[in-house]
């Protein structure tokens, strides 16, 4: 696994350089971004700024940020798409969405995709700073949600998986397919709904591709007694772990 995330052990009383929350601003309006970076920098955060969604996705593959300030109207892939992709890839950092559009539909769409808060432009910088503080506190409250299924444990924040306590390598799409199955234990997930959830990746997906990811997951999980059942002509189902059935 290429990204290693240390368990957060931040103590506000001893916050120094190393423990500064690390923020990423994705905003194509240069002067707004500079103002944001300055204001948040003065709050004591370590701030980076990028002006496209593509650059942000690249950077987030290298660095685990503590919070993302994300503009919706970006050149290239827009903020909605960035949000969808990063949640699909298992990133759980808080996201504050900035939108110039005042449409309720946009806000709802953003929140549906996993934004934690949003602000409509124009906004006052002190209000943005206050929302960022609240989100950072919330993000630090837990050490990240862990999902377990029998001997399988997923650290969603760190995007790490463990099987019987040992690190388990999962490719990005295997991770995404597994997340979907884990949300619907003992429920059949159709191939179409896997495809629907995954097609916002770079290329189209065929149902054969889904079969490939499922068979890779089986090869990794079945030795530990975790079973993904094929429901012929329809889809797949993650069975409840046998120990818990008894
Ligand atoms: Ca913009």
PDB file of C-alpha atoms and ligand atoms in Angstrom:
ATOM      1  CA  UNK A   1       0.000   0.000   0.000  1.00  0.00           C
ATOM      2  CA  UNK A   2       1.479   3.299  -1.029  1.00  0.00           C
ATOM      3  CA  UNK A   3      -0.061   5.623   1.508  1.00  0.00           C
ATOM      4  CA  UNK A   4       0.672   5.083   5.143  1.00  0.00           C
ATOM      5  CA  UNK A   5      -1.285   7.068   7.631  1.00  0.00           C
ATOM      6  CA  UNK A   6      -0.227   7.323  11.226  1.00  0.00           C
ATOM      7  CA  UNK A   7      -2.998   7.081  13.788  1.00  0.00           C
ATOM      8  CA  UNK A   8      -3.813  10.646  14.757  1.00  0.00           C
ATOM      9  CA  UNK A   9      -2.335  11.487  18.126  1.00  0.00           C
ATOM     10  CA  UNK A  10      -2.747  15.202  18.074  1.00  0.00           C
ATOM     11  CA  UNK A  11      -2.676  17.040  21.311  1.00  0.00           C
ATOM     12  CA  UNK A  12      -3.816  20.648  20.975  1.00  0.00           C
ATOM     13  CA  UNK A  13      -1.544  21.676  23.843  1.00  0.00           C
ATOM     14  CA  UNK A  14       1.561  20.465  22.059  1.00  0.00           C
ATOM     15  CA  UNK A  15       0.613  21.214  18.494  1.00  0.00           C
ATOM     16  CA  UNK A  16       3.772  21.965  16.591  1.00  0.00           C
ATOM     17  CA  UNK A  17       4.786  21.907  12.949  1.00  0.00           C
ATOM     18  CA  UNK A  18       4.433  18.162  12.636  1.00  0.00           C
ATOM     19  CA  UNK A  19       0.939  18.096  14.074  1.00  0.00           C
ATOM     20  CA  UNK A  20      -0.448  21.046  12.151  1.00  0.00           C
ATOM     21  CA  UNK A  21      -3.636  20.014  10.376  1.00  0.00           C
ATOM     22  CA  UNK A  22      -2.882  19.803   6.678  1.00  0.00           C
ATOM     23  CA  UNK A  23      -5.483  21.407   4.408  1.00  0.00           C
ATOM     24  CA  UNK A  24      -5.925  21.301   0.661  1.00  0.00           C
ATOM     25  CA  UNK A  25      -7.778  24.096  -1.149  1.00  0.00           C
ATOM     26  CA  UNK A  26      -9.009  23.222  -4.643  1.00  0.00           C
ATOM     27  CA  UNK A  27     -10.114  26.468  -6.263  1.00  0.00           C
ATOM     28  CA  UNK A  28      -9.467  27.891  -9.725  1.00  0.00           C
ATOM     29  CA  UNK A  29     -10.104  31.513  -8.757  1.00  0.00           C
ATOM     30  CA  UNK A  30      -6.564  32.584  -7.952  1.00  0.00           C
ATOM     31  CA  UNK A  31      -7.342  35.610  -5.822  1.00  0.00           C
ATOM     32  CA  UNK A  32     -10.023  33.819  -3.799  1.00  0.00           C
ATOM     33  CA  UNK A  33      -7.645  30.882  -3.261  1.00  0.00           C
ATOM     34  CA  UNK A  34      -4.866  33.208  -2.124  1.00  0.00           C
ATOM     35  CA  UNK A  35      -7.215  34.890   0.361  1.00  0.00           C
ATOM     36  CA  UNK A  36      -8.360  31.526   1.676  1.00  0.00           C
ATOM     37  CA  UNK A  37      -4.824  30.224   1.987  1.00  0.00           C
ATOM     38  CA  UNK A  38      -3.741  33.337   3.862  1.00  0.00           C
ATOM     39  CA  UNK A  39      -6.725  33.273   6.241  1.00  0.00           C
ATOM     40  CA  UNK A  40      -6.393  29.564   6.999  1.00  0.00           C
ATOM     41  CA  UNK A  41      -2.622  29.828   7.284  1.00  0.00           C
ATOM     42  CA  UNK A  42      -3.115  32.476   9.969  1.00  0.00           C
ATOM     43  CA  UNK A  43      -5.338  29.999  11.817  1.00  0.00           C
ATOM     44  CA  UNK A  44      -2.295  27.768  12.151  1.00  0.00           C
ATOM     45  CA  UNK A  45      -3.027  25.268   9.401  1.00  0.00           C
ATOM     46  CA  UNK A  46      -0.574  23.997   6.865  1.00  0.00           C
ATOM     47  CA  UNK A  47      -2.251  24.923   3.578  1.00  0.00           C
ATOM     48  CA  UNK A  48      -1.758  23.763   0.004  1.00  0.00           C
ATOM     49  CA  UNK A  49      -3.594  25.103  -3.006  1.00  0.00           C
ATOM     50  CA  UNK A  50      -4.316  23.483  -6.377  1.00  0.00           C
ATOM     51  CA  UNK A  51      -6.436  24.856  -9.219  1.00  0.00           C
ATOM     52  CA  UNK A  52      -7.843  21.740 -10.896  1.00  0.00           C
ATOM     53  CA  UNK A  53      -9.606  18.561  -9.816  1.00  0.00           C
ATOM     54  CA  UNK A  54      -7.090  16.433 -11.700  1.00  0.00           C
ATOM     55  CA  UNK A  55      -4.155  17.897  -9.768  1.00  0.00           C
ATOM     56  CA  UNK A  56      -6.082  17.468  -6.528  1.00  0.00           C
ATOM     57  CA  UNK A  57      -6.752  13.761  -7.213  1.00  0.00           C
ATOM     58  CA  UNK A  58      -3.051  13.245  -7.938  1.00  0.00           C
ATOM     59  CA  UNK A  59      -1.973  15.016  -4.792  1.00  0.00           C
ATOM     60  CA  UNK A  60      -4.482  13.203  -2.606  1.00  0.00           C
ATOM     61  CA  UNK A  61      -3.054   9.902  -3.789  1.00  0.00           C
ATOM     62  CA  UNK A  62       0.256  10.987  -2.238  1.00  0.00           C
ATOM     63  CA  UNK A  63      -0.774  12.872   0.880  1.00  0.00           C
ATOM     64  CA  UNK A  64      -3.509  12.328   3.460  1.00  0.00           C
ATOM     65  CA  UNK A  65      -5.036  15.719   4.084  1.00  0.00           C
ATOM     66  CA  UNK A  66      -7.001  16.515   7.210  1.00  0.00           C
ATOM     67  CA  UNK A  67      -9.536  18.604   5.334  1.00  0.00           C
ATOM     68  CA  UNK A  68     -10.421  19.572   1.799  1.00  0.00           C
ATOM     69  CA  UNK A  69     -11.905  22.939   0.767  1.00  0.00           C
ATOM     70  CA  UNK A  70     -13.387  22.117  -2.622  1.00  0.00           C
ATOM     71  CA  UNK A  71     -14.800  24.466  -5.236  1.00  0.00           C
ATOM     72  CA  UNK A  72     -17.559  22.906  -7.372  1.00  0.00           C
ATOM     73  CA  UNK A  73     -17.012  24.968 -10.519  1.00  0.00           C
ATOM     74  CA  UNK A  74     -13.581  23.813 -11.670  1.00  0.00           C
ATOM     75  CA  UNK A  75     -12.117  23.450 -15.162  1.00  0.00           C
ATOM     76  CA  UNK A  76     -11.895  19.783 -16.215  1.00  0.00           C
ATOM     77  CA  UNK A  77     -13.470  17.429 -13.702  1.00  0.00           C
ATOM     78  CA  UNK A  78     -15.706  19.462 -11.407  1.00  0.00           C
ATOM     79  CA  UNK A  79     -15.874  19.421  -7.640  1.00  0.00           C
ATOM     80  CA  UNK A  80     -18.754  16.927  -7.591  1.00  0.00           C
ATOM     81  CA  UNK A  81     -16.691  14.456  -9.552  1.00  0.00           C
ATOM     82  CA  UNK A  82     -13.640  14.989  -7.328  1.00  0.00           C
ATOM     83  CA  UNK A  83     -15.821  14.323  -4.294  1.00  0.00           C
ATOM     84  CA  UNK A  84     -17.366  11.215  -5.792  1.00  0.00           C
ATOM     85  CA  UNK A  85     -13.983   9.779  -6.732  1.00  0.00           C
ATOM     86  CA  UNK A  86     -12.309  10.474  -3.438  1.00  0.00           C
ATOM     87  CA  UNK A  87     -15.142   8.921  -1.407  1.00  0.00           C
ATOM     88  CA  UNK A  88     -15.144   5.923  -3.731  1.00  0.00           C
ATOM     89  CA  UNK A  89     -11.423   5.532  -3.137  1.00  0.00           C
ATOM     90  CA  UNK A  90     -12.106   5.383   0.598  1.00  0.00           C
ATOM     91  CA  UNK A  91     -10.935   8.838   1.642  1.00  0.00           C
ATOM     92  CA  UNK A  92     -12.958  10.010   4.627  1.00  0.00           C
ATOM     93  CA  UNK A  93     -11.432  13.399   5.423  1.00  0.00           C
ATOM     94  CA  UNK A  94     -13.978  16.205   5.965  1.00  0.00           C
ATOM     95  CA  UNK A  95     -14.849  18.143   2.812  1.00  0.00           C
ATOM     96  CA  UNK A  96     -16.152  21.706   2.788  1.00  0.00           C
ATOM     97  CA  UNK A  97     -17.693  22.481  -0.583  1.00  0.00           C
ATOM     98  CA  UNK A  98     -17.670  25.981  -2.068  1.00  0.00           C
ATOM     99  CA  UNK A  99     -20.281  26.779  -4.620  1.00  0.00           C
ATOM    100  CA  UNK A 100     -21.024  29.908  -6.615  1.00  0.00           C
ATOM    101  CA  UNK A 101     -24.365  28.447  -7.531  1.00  0.00           C
ATOM    102  CA  UNK A 102     -27.126  29.086  -5.101  1.00  0.00           C
ATOM    103  CA  UNK A 103     -29.280  26.183  -6.228  1.00  0.00           C
ATOM    104  CA  UNK A 104     -30.576  23.954  -3.443  1.00  0.00           C
ATOM    105  CA  UNK A 105     -30.139  20.996  -5.780  1.00  0.00           C
ATOM    106  CA  UNK A 106     -26.377  21.553  -5.899  1.00  0.00           C
ATOM    107  CA  UNK A 107     -26.063  21.596  -2.151  1.00  0.00           C
ATOM    108  CA  UNK A 108     -28.140  18.458  -1.780  1.00  0.00           C
ATOM    109  CA  UNK A 109     -26.122  16.770  -4.506  1.00  0.00           C
ATOM    110  CA  UNK A 110     -22.886  17.726  -2.739  1.00  0.00           C
ATOM    111  CA  UNK A 111     -24.091  16.433   0.607  1.00  0.00           C
ATOM    112  CA  UNK A 112     -25.320  13.219  -1.036  1.00  0.00           C
ATOM    113  CA  UNK A 113     -21.877  12.686  -2.463  1.00  0.00           C
ATOM    114  CA  UNK A 114     -20.333  12.965   0.964  1.00  0.00           C
ATOM    115  CA  UNK A 115     -19.558  16.635   1.522  1.00  0.00           C
ATOM    116  CA  UNK A 116     -19.583  17.538   5.214  1.00  0.00           C
ATOM    117  CA  UNK A 117     -20.518  21.188   4.832  1.00  0.00           C
ATOM    118  CA  UNK A 118     -20.874  23.782   2.103  1.00  0.00           C
ATOM    119  CA  UNK A 119     -20.641  27.538   1.687  1.00  0.00           C
ATOM    120  CA  UNK A 120     -22.148  29.662  -1.040  1.00  0.00           C
ATOM    121  CA  UNK A 121     -19.973  32.373  -2.552  1.00  0.00           C
ATOM    122  CA  UNK A 122     -19.504  35.118  -1.627  1.00  0.00           C
ATOM    123  CA  UNK A 123     -18.833  34.312   2.025  1.00  0.00           C
ATOM    124  CA  UNK A 124     -17.037  35.973   4.896  1.00  0.00           C
ATOM    125  CA  UNK A 125     -13.611  34.498   5.638  1.00  0.00           C
ATOM    126  CA  UNK A 126     -14.160  34.395   9.428  1.00  0.00           C
ATOM    127  CA  UNK A 127     -17.244  32.248   8.888  1.00  0.00           C
ATOM    128  CA  UNK A 128     -15.323  29.893   6.647  1.00  0.00           C
ATOM    129  CA  UNK A 129     -12.541  29.683   9.240  1.00  0.00           C
ATOM    130  CA  UNK A 130     -15.085  28.823  11.934  1.00  0.00           C
ATOM    131  CA  UNK A 131     -16.598  26.036   9.818  1.00  0.00           C
ATOM    132  CA  UNK A 132     -13.145  24.660   9.057  1.00  0.00           C
ATOM    133  CA  UNK A 133     -12.299  24.599  12.779  1.00  0.00           C
ATOM    134  CA  UNK A 134     -15.534  22.717  13.533  1.00  0.00           C
ATOM    135  CA  UNK A 135     -14.880  20.147  10.796  1.00  0.00           C
ATOM    136  CA  UNK A 136     -11.279  19.611  11.870  1.00  0.00           C
ATOM    137  CA  UNK A 137     -12.399  19.014  15.462  1.00  0.00           C
ATOM    138  CA  UNK A 138     -15.008  16.552  14.262  1.00  0.00           C
ATOM    139  CA  UNK A 139     -12.457  14.805  12.060  1.00  0.00           C
ATOM    140  CA  UNK A 140     -10.053  14.392  14.960  1.00  0.00           C
ATOM    141  CA  UNK A 141     -12.680  13.154  17.416  1.00  0.00           C
ATOM    142  CA  UNK A 142     -12.295   9.551  16.327  1.00  0.00           C
ATOM    143  CA  UNK A 143      -9.279   7.772  14.986  1.00  0.00           C
ATOM    144  CA  UNK A 144     -11.289   6.890  11.911  1.00  0.00           C
ATOM    145  CA  UNK A 145     -14.139   4.473  11.435  1.00  0.00           C
ATOM    146  CA  UNK A 146     -13.249   0.804  11.283  1.00  0.00           C
ATOM    147  CA  UNK A 147     -15.416  -1.681   9.503  1.00  0.00           C
ATOM    148  CA  UNK A 148     -15.088  -5.308  10.485  1.00  0.00           C
ATOM    149  CA  UNK A 149     -16.479  -8.461   8.965  1.00  0.00           C
ATOM    150  CA  UNK A 150     -15.293 -11.570  10.770  1.00  0.00           C
ATOM    151  CA  UNK A 151     -11.500 -11.613  10.454  1.00  0.00           C
ATOM    152  CA  UNK A 152     -11.532  -8.695   7.984  1.00  0.00           C
ATOM    153  CA  UNK A 153     -10.935  -5.186   9.236  1.00  0.00           C
ATOM    154  CA  UNK A 154     -10.965  -2.013   7.153  1.00  0.00           C
ATOM    155  CA  UNK A 155      -9.489   1.260   8.333  1.00  0.00           C
ATOM    156  CA  UNK A 156     -11.361   3.549   6.002  1.00  0.00           C
ATOM    157  CA  UNK A 157      -9.507   6.711   6.971  1.00  0.00           C
ATOM    158  CA  UNK A 158      -6.132   5.122   6.391  1.00  0.00           C
ATOM    159  CA  UNK A 159      -7.459   3.084   3.478  1.00  0.00           C
ATOM    160  CA  UNK A 160      -5.845   0.005   4.914  1.00  0.00           C
ATOM    161  CA  UNK A 161      -7.247  -3.490   5.165  1.00  0.00           C
ATOM    162  CA  UNK A 162      -6.269  -6.276   7.529  1.00  0.00           C
ATOM    163  CA  UNK A 163      -7.158  -9.932   7.331  1.00  0.00           C
ATOM    164  CA  UNK A 164      -6.639 -11.971  10.480  1.00  0.00           C
ATOM    165  CA  UNK A 165      -4.518  -9.079  11.683  1.00  0.00           C
ATOM    166  CA  UNK A 166      -2.176  -9.083   8.691  1.00  0.00           C
ATOM    167  CA  UNK A 167      -2.135  -6.234   6.133  1.00  0.00           C
ATOM    168  CA  UNK A 168      -4.175  -7.097   3.049  1.00  0.00           C
ATOM    169  CA  UNK A 169      -3.309  -5.533  -0.310  1.00  0.00           C
ATOM    170  CA  UNK A 170      -6.331  -4.307  -2.216  1.00  0.00           C
ATOM    171  CA  UNK A 171      -6.286  -2.489  -5.547  1.00  0.00           C
ATOM    172  CA  UNK A 172      -8.438   0.647  -5.700  1.00  0.00           C
ATOM    173  CA  UNK A 173     -11.332  -1.045  -7.455  1.00  0.00           C
ATOM    174  CA  UNK A 174     -11.171  -4.150  -5.286  1.00  0.00           C
ATOM    175  CA  UNK A 175     -11.430  -1.789  -2.341  1.00  0.00           C
ATOM    176  CA  UNK A 176     -14.441  -0.040  -3.894  1.00  0.00           C
ATOM    177  CA  UNK A 177     -16.223  -3.320  -4.732  1.00  0.00           C
ATOM    178  CA  UNK A 178     -15.568  -4.611  -1.230  1.00  0.00           C
ATOM    179  CA  UNK A 179     -16.989  -1.422   0.318  1.00  0.00           C
ATOM    180  CA  UNK A 180     -20.203  -1.902  -1.625  1.00  0.00           C
ATOM    181  CA  UNK A 181     -20.498  -5.541  -0.533  1.00  0.00           C
ATOM    182  CA  UNK A 182     -19.796  -4.657   3.103  1.00  0.00           C
ATOM    183  CA  UNK A 183     -22.611  -2.127   3.096  1.00  0.00           C
ATOM    184  CA  UNK A 184     -25.034  -4.846   2.001  1.00  0.00           C
ATOM    185  CA  UNK A 185     -24.096  -7.992   3.886  1.00  0.00           C
ATOM    186  CA  UNK A 186     -26.608 -10.781   3.127  1.00  0.00           C
ATOM    187  CA  UNK A 187     -28.184  -8.642   0.406  1.00  0.00           C
ATOM    188  CA  UNK A 188     -27.713  -9.275  -3.276  1.00  0.00           C
ATOM    189  CA  UNK A 189     -25.974  -6.495  -5.187  1.00  0.00           C
ATOM    190  CA  UNK A 190     -26.671  -6.532  -8.916  1.00  0.00           C
ATOM    191  CA  UNK A 191     -23.841  -6.261 -11.414  1.00  0.00           C
ATOM    192  CA  UNK A 192     -25.553  -3.162 -12.763  1.00  0.00           C
ATOM    193  CA  UNK A 193     -25.396  -1.416  -9.436  1.00  0.00           C
ATOM    194  CA  UNK A 194     -21.675  -2.196  -9.093  1.00  0.00           C
ATOM    195  CA  UNK A 195     -21.155  -0.746 -12.555  1.00  0.00           C
ATOM    196  CA  UNK A 196     -23.231   2.301 -11.696  1.00  0.00           C
ATOM    197  CA  UNK A 197     -21.208   2.947  -8.554  1.00  0.00           C
ATOM    198  CA  UNK A 198     -17.884   2.486 -10.296  1.00  0.00           C
ATOM    199  CA  UNK A 199     -18.351   4.028 -13.731  1.00  0.00           C
ATOM    200  CA  UNK A 200     -17.281   7.460 -12.680  1.00  0.00           C
ATOM    201  CA  UNK A 201     -13.770   6.190 -12.909  1.00  0.00           C
ATOM    202  CA  UNK A 202     -11.829   6.983 -16.033  1.00  0.00           C
ATOM    203  CA  UNK A 203     -13.243   4.338 -18.327  1.00  0.00           C
ATOM    204  CA  UNK A 204     -16.392   2.321 -18.735  1.00  0.00           C
ATOM    205  CA  UNK A 205     -16.770  -0.929 -16.923  1.00  0.00           C
ATOM    206  CA  UNK A 206     -18.143  -4.147 -18.304  1.00  0.00           C
ATOM    207  CA  UNK A 207     -19.857  -6.772 -16.223  1.00  0.00           C
ATOM    208  CA  UNK A 208     -16.870  -9.007 -17.036  1.00  0.00           C
ATOM    209  CA  UNK A 209     -14.677  -6.528 -15.193  1.00  0.00           C
ATOM    210  CA  UNK A 210     -16.899  -6.836 -12.127  1.00  0.00           C
ATOM    211  CA  UNK A 211     -16.469 -10.620 -12.308  1.00  0.00           C
ATOM    212  CA  UNK A 212     -12.705 -10.120 -12.333  1.00  0.00           C
ATOM    213  CA  UNK A 213     -12.743  -7.921  -9.215  1.00  0.00           C
ATOM    214  CA  UNK A 214     -15.038 -10.359  -7.441  1.00  0.00           C
ATOM    215  CA  UNK A 215     -12.802 -13.291  -8.268  1.00  0.00           C
ATOM    216  CA  UNK A 216      -9.720 -11.415  -7.037  1.00  0.00           C
ATOM    217  CA  UNK A 217     -11.508 -10.568  -3.816  1.00  0.00           C
ATOM    218  CA  UNK A 218     -12.572 -14.194  -3.393  1.00  0.00           C
ATOM    219  CA  UNK A 219      -9.011 -15.379  -3.837  1.00  0.00           C
ATOM    220  CA  UNK A 220      -7.945 -13.044  -1.047  1.00  0.00           C
ATOM    221  CA  UNK A 221     -10.855 -13.477   1.355  1.00  0.00           C
ATOM    222  CA  UNK A 222     -12.076 -17.058   1.041  1.00  0.00           C
ATOM    223  CA  UNK A 223      -9.052 -18.630   2.728  1.00  0.00           C
ATOM    224  CA  UNK A 224     -10.172 -16.720   5.840  1.00  0.00           C
ATOM    225  CA  UNK A 225     -13.720 -18.017   5.554  1.00  0.00           C
ATOM    226  CA  UNK A 226     -15.292 -14.910   4.012  1.00  0.00           C
ATOM    227  CA  UNK A 227     -17.661 -15.887   1.242  1.00  0.00           C
ATOM    228  CA  UNK A 228     -19.005 -13.909  -1.695  1.00  0.00           C
ATOM    229  CA  UNK A 229     -21.877 -15.841  -3.208  1.00  0.00           C
ATOM    230  CA  UNK A 230     -22.812 -15.624  -6.900  1.00  0.00           C
ATOM    231  CA  UNK A 231     -26.506 -15.147  -7.501  1.00  0.00           C
ATOM    232  CA  UNK A 232     -26.746 -16.427 -11.044  1.00  0.00           C
ATOM    233  CA  UNK A 233     -27.809 -13.952 -13.686  1.00  0.00           C
ATOM    234  CA  UNK A 234     -28.099 -11.213 -11.114  1.00  0.00           C
ATOM    235  CA  UNK A 235     -25.142 -10.337  -8.969  1.00  0.00           C
ATOM    236  CA  UNK A 236     -23.243 -11.072  -5.800  1.00  0.00           C
ATOM    237  CA  UNK A 237     -23.803 -11.249  -2.096  1.00  0.00           C
ATOM    238  CA  UNK A 238     -21.393 -11.088   0.790  1.00  0.00           C
ATOM    239  CA  UNK A 239     -22.510 -13.771   3.229  1.00  0.00           C
ATOM    240  CA  UNK A 240     -22.656 -13.042   6.887  1.00  0.00           C
ATOM    241  CA  UNK A 241     -19.492 -14.354   8.499  1.00  0.00           C
ATOM    242  CA  UNK A 242     -20.134 -17.931   9.652  1.00  0.00           C
ATOM    243  CA  UNK A 243     -19.035 -17.422  13.252  1.00  0.00           C
ATOM    244  CA  UNK A 244     -21.745 -14.850  13.752  1.00  0.00           C
ATOM    245  CA  UNK A 245     -24.450 -17.073  12.250  1.00  0.00           C
ATOM    246  CA  UNK A 246     -24.096 -19.655  14.987  1.00  0.00           C
TER     247      UNK A 246
HETATM  248 CA1  LIG B   1     -14.519  28.111  -9.681  1.00  0.00          CA
END
